[in-house]
Amino acid sequence: MMDLNLKGKTAFITGGSDGIGKATAMILASEDCKVAICARGIEKLENTQKEILEKTGNKVEIFPTDVRKESEVTETIKKVFSIFGSINILINNAGTSHANSFENTVNEIWEEDFSLKIYGAIYTSRAIIPQMKKEKEGVIINLTTPGGKAFSANKIPTSVSRSAGIALTKSMSKELASYNIRVNTVCVGLIKSGQHKTRWENSRNNGSDISLDEFYKNMSADIPMGRVGEAEEVGSLIAFLCSDKVKYITGASINIDGGTSPVV
């Protein structure tokens, strides 16, 4: 517990049933912050709810929601307001990464990337910001990757959508600063995740005898710190940015990537 003085605040986290979203929910709950999480799958949500309750003693509220659909987002936010009365912290975490060349990226992939990573953040923000304005207080954290600032070949969809996420953050931060609403981006590098574990399991099914530790070690070859990060490390940064300890930071895009990105 970091004692970030978040007790009594309410946080809403998209993509909160696994990985970074789950780790962030765990940390905020341990700070006695009231937490609501959403994701598409109810089973993972229920498992996460149970785990957080066991480890922190605090219950998080769960909402099966597809953030690509504005009607579902609007309905979920209404339910969160009815339970907690307000939402002080919004963490737009939902999203996956598509690596592909420009010519091989079909419309469906473009639409999936933008509907989940950009429109999802727009829908949640649109539903919550009016209340934050009334209360003259709020924190919004949008998660992207350093690839939104340092572009790579054959990673077109995620580079473009993540760059758009950073631009969205910067523009919103300027519009909302006078209302004491801070908007920042956390640019996440390689982090241990369920997606990576699935890739490792698939490689094992295809005859590989590499261990999970070796799999991550190979992934870290180009990371200056020599390792793949942990979801909890990202969660700790997000929780810190949600606190009043850094209430003069807004419009920032902060890398957490073990030093990989060539840009600040």
GROMACS .gro file of C-alpha atoms in nm:
model
  264
    1MET     CA    1   0.000   0.000   0.000
    2MET     CA    2   0.146   0.334  -0.110
    3ASP     CA    3  -0.082   0.563   0.095
    4LEU     CA    4  -0.186   0.776  -0.201
    5ASN     CA    5  -0.484   0.929  -0.020
    6LEU     CA    6  -0.729   0.777  -0.266
    7LYS     CA    7  -0.970   0.652  -0.002
    8GLY     CA    8  -1.325   0.746  -0.093
    9LYS     CA    9  -1.245   0.815  -0.459
   10THR     CA   10  -1.421   0.612  -0.729
   11ALA     CA   11  -1.234   0.465  -1.024
   12PHE     CA   12  -1.375   0.309  -1.341
   13ILE     CA   13  -1.138   0.083  -1.537
   14THR     CA   14  -1.199  -0.061  -1.882
   15GLY     CA   15  -1.034  -0.392  -1.967
   16GLY     CA   16  -1.023  -0.450  -1.593
   17SER     CA   17  -1.050  -0.828  -1.574
   18ASP     CA   18  -0.691  -0.915  -1.666
   19GLY     CA   19  -0.337  -0.786  -1.705
   20ILE     CA   20  -0.273  -0.418  -1.641
   21GLY     CA   21  -0.639  -0.340  -1.575
   22LYS     CA   22  -0.664  -0.610  -1.312
   23ALA     CA   23  -0.334  -0.510  -1.151
   24THR     CA   24  -0.446  -0.146  -1.136
   25ALA     CA   25  -0.781  -0.243  -0.985
   26MET     CA   26  -0.599  -0.448  -0.720
   27ILE     CA   27  -0.370  -0.159  -0.627
   28LEU     CA   28  -0.649   0.099  -0.614
   29ALA     CA   29  -0.867  -0.134  -0.405
   30SER     CA   30  -0.577  -0.179  -0.163
   31GLU     CA   31  -0.575   0.201  -0.131
   32ASP     CA   32  -0.942   0.182  -0.027
   33CYS     CA   33  -1.048   0.344  -0.352
   34LYS     CA   34  -1.393   0.237  -0.470
   35VAL     CA   35  -1.343   0.049  -0.795
   36ALA     CA   36  -1.565  -0.056  -1.085
   37ILE     CA   37  -1.425  -0.260  -1.372
   38CYS     CA   38  -1.562  -0.364  -1.707
   39ALA     CA   39  -1.464  -0.618  -1.972
   40ARG     CA   40  -1.644  -0.832  -2.225
   41GLY     CA   41  -1.619  -1.165  -2.041
   42ILE     CA   42  -1.823  -1.221  -1.724
   43GLU     CA   43  -1.623  -1.523  -1.607
   44LYS     CA   44  -1.293  -1.334  -1.592
   45LEU     CA   45  -1.467  -1.041  -1.426
   46GLU     CA   46  -1.608  -1.266  -1.155
   47ASN     CA   47  -1.270  -1.432  -1.098
   48THR     CA   48  -1.101  -1.094  -1.069
   49GLN     CA   49  -1.368  -0.967  -0.831
   50LYS     CA   50  -1.316  -1.271  -0.609
   51GLU     CA   51  -0.937  -1.241  -0.613
   52ILE     CA   52  -0.938  -0.871  -0.528
   53LEU     CA   53  -1.181  -0.927  -0.242
   54GLU     CA   54  -0.962  -1.206  -0.102
   55LYS     CA   55  -0.643  -1.000  -0.124
   56THR     CA   56  -0.767  -0.654  -0.025
   57GLY     CA   57  -1.090  -0.711   0.164
   58ASN     CA   58  -1.262  -0.469  -0.072
   59LYS     CA   59  -1.525  -0.558  -0.330
   60VAL     CA   60  -1.498  -0.419  -0.680
   61GLU     CA   61  -1.812  -0.381  -0.887
   62ILE     CA   62  -1.809  -0.564  -1.220
   63PHE     CA   63  -1.988  -0.486  -1.546
   64PRO     CA   64  -1.979  -0.698  -1.862
   65THR     CA   65  -1.939  -0.429  -2.129
   66ASP     CA   66  -1.817  -0.404  -2.486
   67VAL     CA   67  -1.660  -0.056  -2.497
   68ARG     CA   68  -1.684  -0.059  -2.877
   69LYS     CA   69  -2.058  -0.005  -2.835
   70GLU     CA   70  -2.155   0.337  -2.702
   71SER     CA   71  -2.498   0.221  -2.585
   72GLU     CA   72  -2.339  -0.043  -2.359
   73VAL     CA   73  -2.085   0.207  -2.224
   74THR     CA   74  -2.357   0.463  -2.149
   75GLU     CA   75  -2.569   0.207  -1.967
   76THR     CA   76  -2.273   0.080  -1.762
   77ILE     CA   77  -2.168   0.431  -1.659
   78LYS     CA   78  -2.526   0.502  -1.546
   79LYS     CA   79  -2.510   0.191  -1.325
   80VAL     CA   80  -2.177   0.298  -1.175
   81PHE     CA   81  -2.317   0.643  -1.097
   82SER     CA   82  -2.622   0.485  -0.934
   83ILE     CA   83  -2.398   0.276  -0.706
   84PHE     CA   84  -2.124   0.525  -0.619
   85GLY     CA   85  -2.273   0.865  -0.701
   86SER     CA   86  -1.967   0.984  -0.890
   87ILE     CA   87  -1.660   0.873  -1.084
   88ASN     CA   88  -1.341   1.059  -1.000
   89ILE     CA   89  -1.095   0.845  -1.197
   90LEU     CA   90  -1.131   0.700  -1.546
   91ILE     CA   91  -0.871   0.453  -1.674
   92ASN     CA   92  -0.909   0.368  -2.042
   93ASN     CA   93  -0.714   0.044  -2.060
   94ALA     CA   94  -0.913  -0.174  -2.302
   95GLY     CA   95  -0.726  -0.266  -2.617
   96THR     CA   96  -0.500  -0.514  -2.791
   97SER     CA   97  -0.225  -0.468  -3.049
   98HIS     CA   98  -0.228  -0.560  -3.416
   99ALA     CA   99   0.108  -0.584  -3.594
  100ASN     CA  100   0.075  -0.577  -3.971
  101SER     CA  101   0.205  -0.405  -4.282
  102PHE     CA  102   0.002  -0.130  -4.447
  103GLU     CA  103  -0.086  -0.336  -4.753
  104ASN     CA  104  -0.191  -0.636  -4.546
  105THR     CA  105  -0.409  -0.441  -4.302
  106VAL     CA  106  -0.770  -0.493  -4.406
  107ASN     CA  107  -1.054  -0.260  -4.308
  108GLU     CA  108  -1.174  -0.493  -4.033
  109ILE     CA  109  -0.841  -0.463  -3.851
  110TRP     CA  110  -0.841  -0.082  -3.883
  111GLU     CA  111  -1.197  -0.072  -3.749
  112GLU     CA  112  -1.118  -0.309  -3.461
  113ASP     CA  113  -0.815  -0.106  -3.353
  114PHE     CA  114  -0.992   0.229  -3.360
  115SER     CA  115  -1.326   0.112  -3.220
  116LEU     CA  116  -1.159  -0.047  -2.918
  117LYS     CA  117  -0.869   0.188  -2.848
  118ILE     CA  118  -1.004   0.525  -2.961
  119TYR     CA  119  -1.382   0.514  -2.972
  120GLY     CA  120  -1.390   0.314  -2.648
  121ALA     CA  121  -1.198   0.594  -2.475
  122ILE     CA  122  -1.419   0.856  -2.638
  123TYR     CA  123  -1.740   0.684  -2.525
  124THR     CA  124  -1.631   0.647  -2.162
  125SER     CA  125  -1.494   1.001  -2.145
  126ARG     CA  126  -1.806   1.147  -2.305
  127ALA     CA  127  -2.023   0.976  -2.043
  128ILE     CA  128  -1.811   1.074  -1.740
  129ILE     CA  129  -1.662   1.418  -1.811
  130PRO     CA  130  -1.985   1.621  -1.755
  131GLN     CA  131  -2.001   1.499  -1.395
  132MET     CA  132  -1.628   1.564  -1.345
  133LYS     CA  133  -1.681   1.919  -1.471
  134LYS     CA  134  -1.960   1.975  -1.218
  135GLU     CA  135  -1.737   1.853  -0.937
  136LYS     CA  136  -1.436   2.049  -1.067
  137GLU     CA  137  -1.220   1.741  -1.024
  138GLY     CA  138  -1.115   1.434  -1.217
  139VAL     CA  139  -0.837   1.217  -1.352
  140ILE     CA  140  -0.835   1.040  -1.688
  141ILE     CA  141  -0.557   0.798  -1.781
  142ASN     CA  142  -0.539   0.667  -2.137
  143LEU     CA  143  -0.314   0.369  -2.202
  144THR     CA  144  -0.119   0.350  -2.527
  145THR     CA  145   0.227   0.228  -2.624
  146PRO     CA  146   0.560   0.398  -2.705
  147GLY     CA  147   0.482   0.288  -3.062
  148GLY     CA  148   0.245   0.583  -3.074
  149LYS     CA  149   0.552   0.810  -3.061
  150ALA     CA  150   0.826   0.598  -3.218
  151PHE     CA  151   0.683   0.426  -3.524
  152SER     CA  152   0.792   0.092  -3.665
  153ALA     CA  153   0.749  -0.082  -3.995
  154ASN     CA  154   0.491  -0.359  -4.008
  155LYS     CA  155   0.312  -0.231  -3.699
  156ILE     CA  156   0.083   0.007  -3.884
  157PRO     CA  157  -0.256  -0.040  -3.710
  158THR     CA  158  -0.134  -0.013  -3.354
  159SER     CA  159   0.111   0.271  -3.432
  160VAL     CA  160  -0.164   0.482  -3.586
  161SER     CA  161  -0.430   0.413  -3.323
  162ARG     CA  162  -0.188   0.460  -3.033
  163SER     CA  163  -0.065   0.787  -3.182
  164ALA     CA  164  -0.427   0.898  -3.203
  165GLY     CA  165  -0.467   0.808  -2.836
  166ILE     CA  166  -0.177   1.032  -2.739
  167ALA     CA  167  -0.321   1.318  -2.947
  168LEU     CA  168  -0.661   1.266  -2.784
  169THR     CA  169  -0.500   1.290  -2.441
  170LYS     CA  170  -0.312   1.610  -2.522
  171SER     CA  171  -0.615   1.782  -2.671
  172MET     CA  172  -0.844   1.679  -2.384
  173SER     CA  173  -0.589   1.792  -2.125
  174LYS     CA  174  -0.592   2.146  -2.265
  175GLU     CA  175  -0.973   2.162  -2.280
  176LEU     CA  176  -1.028   2.024  -1.931
  177ALA     CA  177  -0.743   2.178  -1.728
  178SER     CA  178  -0.956   2.475  -1.618
  179TYR     CA  179  -1.199   2.227  -1.460
  180ASN     CA  180  -0.918   2.067  -1.256
  181ILE     CA  181  -0.944   1.752  -1.468
  182ARG     CA  182  -0.606   1.598  -1.545
  183VAL     CA  183  -0.560   1.380  -1.856
  184ASN     CA  184  -0.243   1.179  -1.908
  185THR     CA  185  -0.118   0.891  -2.120
  186VAL     CA  186   0.079   0.592  -1.997
  187CYS     CA  187   0.278   0.441  -2.286
  188VAL     CA  188   0.332   0.076  -2.203
  189GLY     CA  189   0.614  -0.135  -2.346
  190LEU     CA  190   0.653  -0.512  -2.324
  191ILE     CA  191   0.466  -0.640  -2.017
  192LYS     CA  192   0.399  -0.998  -1.912
  193SER     CA  193   0.042  -1.077  -2.011
  194GLY     CA  194  -0.209  -1.347  -2.084
  195GLN     CA  195  -0.161  -1.283  -2.456
  196HIS     CA  196   0.208  -1.362  -2.431
  197LYS     CA  197   0.141  -1.672  -2.223
  198THR     CA  198  -0.102  -1.792  -2.491
  199ARG     CA  199   0.166  -1.744  -2.758
  200TRP     CA  200   0.409  -1.944  -2.544
  201GLU     CA  201   0.153  -2.222  -2.496
  202ASN     CA  202   0.093  -2.230  -2.872
  203SER     CA  203   0.465  -2.264  -2.933
  204ARG     CA  204   0.476  -2.555  -2.687
  205ASN     CA  205   0.187  -2.720  -2.870
  206ASN     CA  206   0.387  -2.684  -3.191
  207GLY     CA  207   0.685  -2.870  -3.049
  208SER     CA  208   0.886  -2.606  -2.866
  209ASP     CA  209   1.037  -2.710  -2.532
  210ILE     CA  210   1.118  -2.356  -2.418
  211SER     CA  211   1.010  -2.256  -2.066
  212LEU     CA  212   0.796  -1.950  -1.998
  213ASP     CA  213   1.093  -1.780  -1.830
  214GLU     CA  214   1.307  -1.846  -2.138
  215PHE     CA  215   1.027  -1.718  -2.361
  216TYR     CA  216   1.022  -1.387  -2.174
  217LYS     CA  217   1.402  -1.372  -2.169
  218ASN     CA  218   1.408  -1.399  -2.548
  219MET     CA  219   1.148  -1.122  -2.571
  220SER     CA  220   1.368  -0.894  -2.361
  221ALA     CA  221   1.670  -0.908  -2.592
  222ASP     CA  222   1.623  -0.547  -2.708
  223ILE     CA  223   1.512  -0.403  -2.373
  224PRO     CA  224   1.792  -0.204  -2.204
  225MET     CA  225   1.682  -0.317  -1.858
  226GLY     CA  226   1.706  -0.678  -1.974
  227ARG     CA  227   1.363  -0.799  -1.873
  228VAL     CA  228   0.994  -0.785  -1.960
  229GLY     CA  229   0.791  -0.568  -1.723
  230GLU     CA  230   0.519  -0.672  -1.477
  231ALA     CA  231   0.158  -0.554  -1.491
  232GLU     CA  232   0.185  -0.444  -1.129
  233GLU     CA  233   0.461  -0.198  -1.220
  234VAL     CA  234   0.230  -0.028  -1.468
  235GLY     CA  235  -0.054  -0.036  -1.216
  236SER     CA  236   0.164   0.139  -0.959
  237LEU     CA  237   0.245   0.418  -1.204
  238ILE     CA  238  -0.122   0.460  -1.294
  239ALA     CA  239  -0.223   0.473  -0.927
  240PHE     CA  240   0.046   0.735  -0.860
  241LEU     CA  241  -0.081   0.949  -1.149
  242CYS     CA  242  -0.432   0.925  -1.004
  243SER     CA  243  -0.320   1.077  -0.676
  244ASP     CA  244  -0.291   1.439  -0.567
  245LYS     CA  245   0.083   1.386  -0.520
  246VAL     CA  246   0.121   1.473  -0.890
  247LYS     CA  247  -0.172   1.710  -0.936
  248TYR     CA  248   0.033   1.947  -1.155
  249ILE     CA  249   0.087   1.681  -1.424
  250THR     CA  250  -0.152   1.686  -1.717
  251GLY     CA  251  -0.113   1.632  -2.091
  252ALA     CA  252   0.190   1.410  -2.035
  253SER     CA  253   0.271   1.085  -2.211
  254ILE     CA  254   0.490   0.874  -1.984
  255ASN     CA  255   0.686   0.573  -2.110
  256ILE     CA  256   0.712   0.261  -1.898
  257ASP     CA  257   0.910   0.029  -2.123
  258GLY     CA  258   1.242  -0.055  -1.959
  259GLY     CA  259   1.415   0.216  -2.160
  260THR     CA  260   1.330   0.074  -2.503
  261SER     CA  261   1.176   0.374  -2.675
  262PRO     CA  262   1.418   0.611  -2.851
  263VAL     CA  263   1.190   0.908  -2.783
  264VAL     CA  264   1.083   1.077  -2.461
   0.00000   0.00000   0.00000
